[in-house]
Amino acid sequence: MIRQVSVDDRLLHGQVAFYWTSYYNLDMILVLNDEAANDEFTKMILGLAKPREVRLQIAEVEAGFEIVRRQLESPDNVLIIVGSLFDANQVLEHFRELKTLNLGGLRMRPNGKVLNERTALTSEDIAICRRLLERKIMITVRHSPEVAESLLTESVLKQL
């Protein structure tokens, strides 16, 4: 069962590895990121960041679709992490049954607009969020389960 699809440009780090793992009682973390999937050093670092009892799979975004398909029917609790809204949109477009997305962290980039202390959105990100909202995807903004969840809405996007 896919418990959450999350965007975090750091991919796997302490908050994800321990807070979300405990919150969802995760069996597996699936990182869908083209660069990480093709970099042995990054894969090693991500492997060190995960809790021992949790499996980690790292795949290119499109190549990972078969893994996602299997996990949709699995009894395992799975967290999918992508590094960008572009990649999240690919996953959510391909798997229409997934109806939520969490923005965990996107650091400031050129021409980014601050959403909160951990998330900045570019104009491309905002356009993707608008398309997701039009498709009735619920977008939450939450970097850890201890933080109150807030929803990203069109009115919030207009303020950016």
Short mmCIF file of C-alpha atoms in Angstrom, two decimals:
data_model
loop_
_atom_site.label_atom_id
_atom_site.label_comp_id
_atom_site.label_asym_id
_atom_site.label_seq_id
_atom_site.Cartn_x
_atom_site.Cartn_y
_atom_site.Cartn_z
CA MET A 1 0.00 0.00 0.00
CA ILE A 2 1.36 3.38 -0.96
CA ARG A 3 1.08 5.46 2.21
CA GLN A 4 2.40 8.70 0.79
CA VAL A 5 4.01 10.27 -2.27
CA SER A 6 6.35 13.01 -1.13
CA VAL A 7 8.50 15.61 -2.86
CA ASP A 8 11.78 16.34 -1.13
CA ASP A 9 14.83 17.50 -3.05
CA ARG A 10 17.08 15.95 -0.39
CA LEU A 11 15.36 12.61 -1.04
CA LEU A 12 16.11 10.53 2.05
CA HIS A 13 17.30 12.20 5.25
CA GLY A 14 16.70 11.97 9.01
CA GLN A 15 13.18 13.37 9.14
CA VAL A 16 12.01 11.14 6.33
CA ALA A 17 13.91 8.10 7.50
CA PHE A 18 12.80 8.12 11.10
CA TYR A 19 9.72 10.29 11.61
CA TRP A 20 7.77 9.18 8.54
CA THR A 21 8.95 5.57 8.91
CA SER A 22 7.56 5.44 12.41
CA TYR A 23 4.40 7.39 11.57
CA TYR A 24 3.41 5.08 8.70
CA ASN A 25 5.09 1.93 10.06
CA LEU A 26 6.94 1.72 6.75
CA ASP A 27 8.23 -1.50 5.28
CA MET A 28 9.82 0.15 2.27
CA ILE A 29 10.99 3.52 0.99
CA LEU A 30 10.97 3.88 -2.79
CA VAL A 31 13.11 6.71 -4.15
CA LEU A 32 12.24 7.57 -7.74
CA ASN A 33 14.98 9.82 -9.04
CA ASP A 34 16.92 9.48 -12.28
CA GLU A 35 20.15 10.96 -10.93
CA ALA A 36 20.21 8.92 -7.71
CA ALA A 37 19.43 5.71 -9.59
CA ASN A 38 22.50 6.22 -11.76
CA ASP A 39 24.99 7.30 -9.08
CA GLU A 40 26.54 4.58 -6.94
CA PHE A 41 27.78 7.04 -4.31
CA THR A 42 24.32 8.58 -3.89
CA LYS A 43 22.76 5.11 -3.62
CA MET A 44 25.27 4.23 -0.90
CA ILE A 45 24.54 7.43 1.05
CA LEU A 46 20.78 6.91 0.77
CA GLY A 47 21.24 3.34 1.96
CA LEU A 48 23.04 4.60 5.04
CA ALA A 49 20.26 7.11 5.78
CA LYS A 50 17.46 4.56 5.96
CA PRO A 51 16.44 2.70 9.10
CA ARG A 52 17.82 -0.83 9.25
CA GLU A 53 14.41 -2.51 9.34
CA VAL A 54 13.12 -0.73 6.23
CA ARG A 55 13.85 -1.82 2.67
CA LEU A 56 15.06 0.81 0.22
CA GLN A 57 14.62 0.73 -3.53
CA ILE A 58 16.04 3.39 -5.80
CA ALA A 59 14.96 3.59 -9.43
CA GLU A 60 14.68 5.99 -12.31
CA VAL A 61 11.24 7.59 -12.35
CA GLU A 62 9.75 5.78 -15.34
CA ALA A 63 11.61 2.55 -14.65
CA GLY A 64 10.14 2.63 -11.15
CA PHE A 65 6.56 2.52 -12.41
CA GLU A 66 6.57 -1.28 -12.34
CA ILE A 67 7.67 -1.20 -8.69
CA VAL A 68 4.89 1.27 -7.88
CA ARG A 69 2.37 -0.95 -9.67
CA ARG A 70 3.37 -3.94 -7.53
CA GLN A 71 3.27 -1.89 -4.33
CA LEU A 72 -0.24 -0.59 -4.97
CA GLU A 73 -1.54 -4.09 -4.24
CA SER A 74 1.05 -5.04 -1.64
CA PRO A 75 0.23 -5.19 2.07
CA ASP A 76 3.56 -3.45 2.74
CA ASN A 77 3.50 0.18 3.82
CA VAL A 78 5.47 2.16 1.24
CA LEU A 79 6.61 5.77 1.01
CA ILE A 80 7.49 7.10 -2.45
CA ILE A 81 9.95 9.99 -2.50
CA VAL A 82 10.71 12.06 -5.59
CA GLY A 83 13.06 14.99 -5.86
CA SER A 84 10.89 17.40 -7.83
CA LEU A 85 7.32 18.33 -8.63
CA PHE A 86 8.01 17.40 -12.24
CA ASP A 87 8.78 13.82 -11.15
CA ALA A 88 5.80 13.78 -8.77
CA ASN A 89 3.54 14.82 -11.65
CA GLN A 90 4.87 11.94 -13.76
CA VAL A 91 4.04 9.44 -11.01
CA LEU A 92 0.61 10.90 -10.30
CA GLU A 93 -0.24 11.13 -13.99
CA HIS A 94 0.66 7.49 -14.50
CA PHE A 95 -1.12 6.26 -11.36
CA ARG A 96 -4.43 8.10 -11.27
CA GLU A 97 -5.51 6.15 -8.18
CA LEU A 98 -2.94 8.09 -6.12
CA LYS A 99 -4.80 11.19 -4.97
CA THR A 100 -2.46 12.94 -2.53
CA LEU A 101 0.97 14.53 -2.64
CA ASN A 102 3.03 15.91 0.21
CA LEU A 103 5.54 18.72 -0.23
CA GLY A 104 8.23 17.88 2.27
CA GLY A 105 10.99 20.17 1.12
CA LEU A 106 12.16 22.05 -1.93
CA ARG A 107 15.07 24.36 -1.30
CA MET A 108 15.27 27.83 -2.79
CA ARG A 109 16.19 27.88 -6.46
CA PRO A 110 16.60 30.77 -8.89
CA ASN A 111 13.31 32.63 -9.23
CA GLY A 112 11.78 30.58 -6.41
CA LYS A 113 9.05 31.96 -4.19
CA VAL A 114 9.01 31.04 -0.52
CA LEU A 115 6.05 28.93 0.55
CA ASN A 116 7.44 28.17 4.02
CA GLU A 117 10.80 27.78 5.75
CA ARG A 118 11.52 24.50 3.93
CA THR A 119 9.75 24.94 0.62
CA ALA A 120 10.19 27.33 -2.29
CA LEU A 121 8.32 27.00 -5.56
CA THR A 122 9.40 28.13 -9.01
CA SER A 123 6.91 29.26 -11.63
CA GLU A 124 7.18 25.76 -13.17
CA ASP A 125 6.40 24.20 -9.77
CA ILE A 126 3.38 26.48 -9.34
CA ALA A 127 2.08 25.50 -12.79
CA ILE A 128 2.43 21.81 -11.91
CA CYS A 129 0.63 22.36 -8.59
CA ARG A 130 -2.21 24.07 -10.42
CA ARG A 131 -2.55 21.14 -12.82
CA LEU A 132 -2.55 18.70 -9.89
CA LEU A 133 -5.20 20.71 -8.06
CA GLU A 134 -7.33 20.77 -11.22
CA ARG A 135 -7.12 16.95 -11.20
CA LYS A 136 -8.35 16.98 -7.59
CA ILE A 137 -5.00 15.88 -6.15
CA MET A 138 -4.82 16.94 -2.51
CA ILE A 139 -1.46 18.64 -1.90
CA THR A 140 -0.29 18.82 1.69
CA VAL A 141 2.69 20.77 2.98
CA ARG A 142 4.33 18.98 5.86
CA HIS A 143 7.99 18.22 6.48
CA SER A 144 7.35 15.83 9.39
CA PRO A 145 4.33 14.20 11.00
CA GLU A 146 4.82 16.31 14.14
CA VAL A 147 4.07 19.48 12.17
CA ALA A 148 0.46 20.44 11.56
CA GLU A 149 -0.59 19.62 8.04
CA SER A 150 -1.55 22.48 5.78
CA LEU A 151 -3.17 22.26 2.37
CA LEU A 152 -1.84 23.90 -0.74
CA THR A 153 -4.73 25.60 -2.49
CA GLU A 154 -5.18 27.87 -5.48
CA SER A 155 -5.60 30.84 -3.12
CA VAL A 156 -2.21 30.06 -1.53
CA LEU A 157 -0.60 29.77 -4.98
CA LYS A 158 -2.04 33.15 -6.00
CA GLN A 159 -0.21 34.74 -3.06
CA LEU A 160 3.18 33.52 -4.29
#
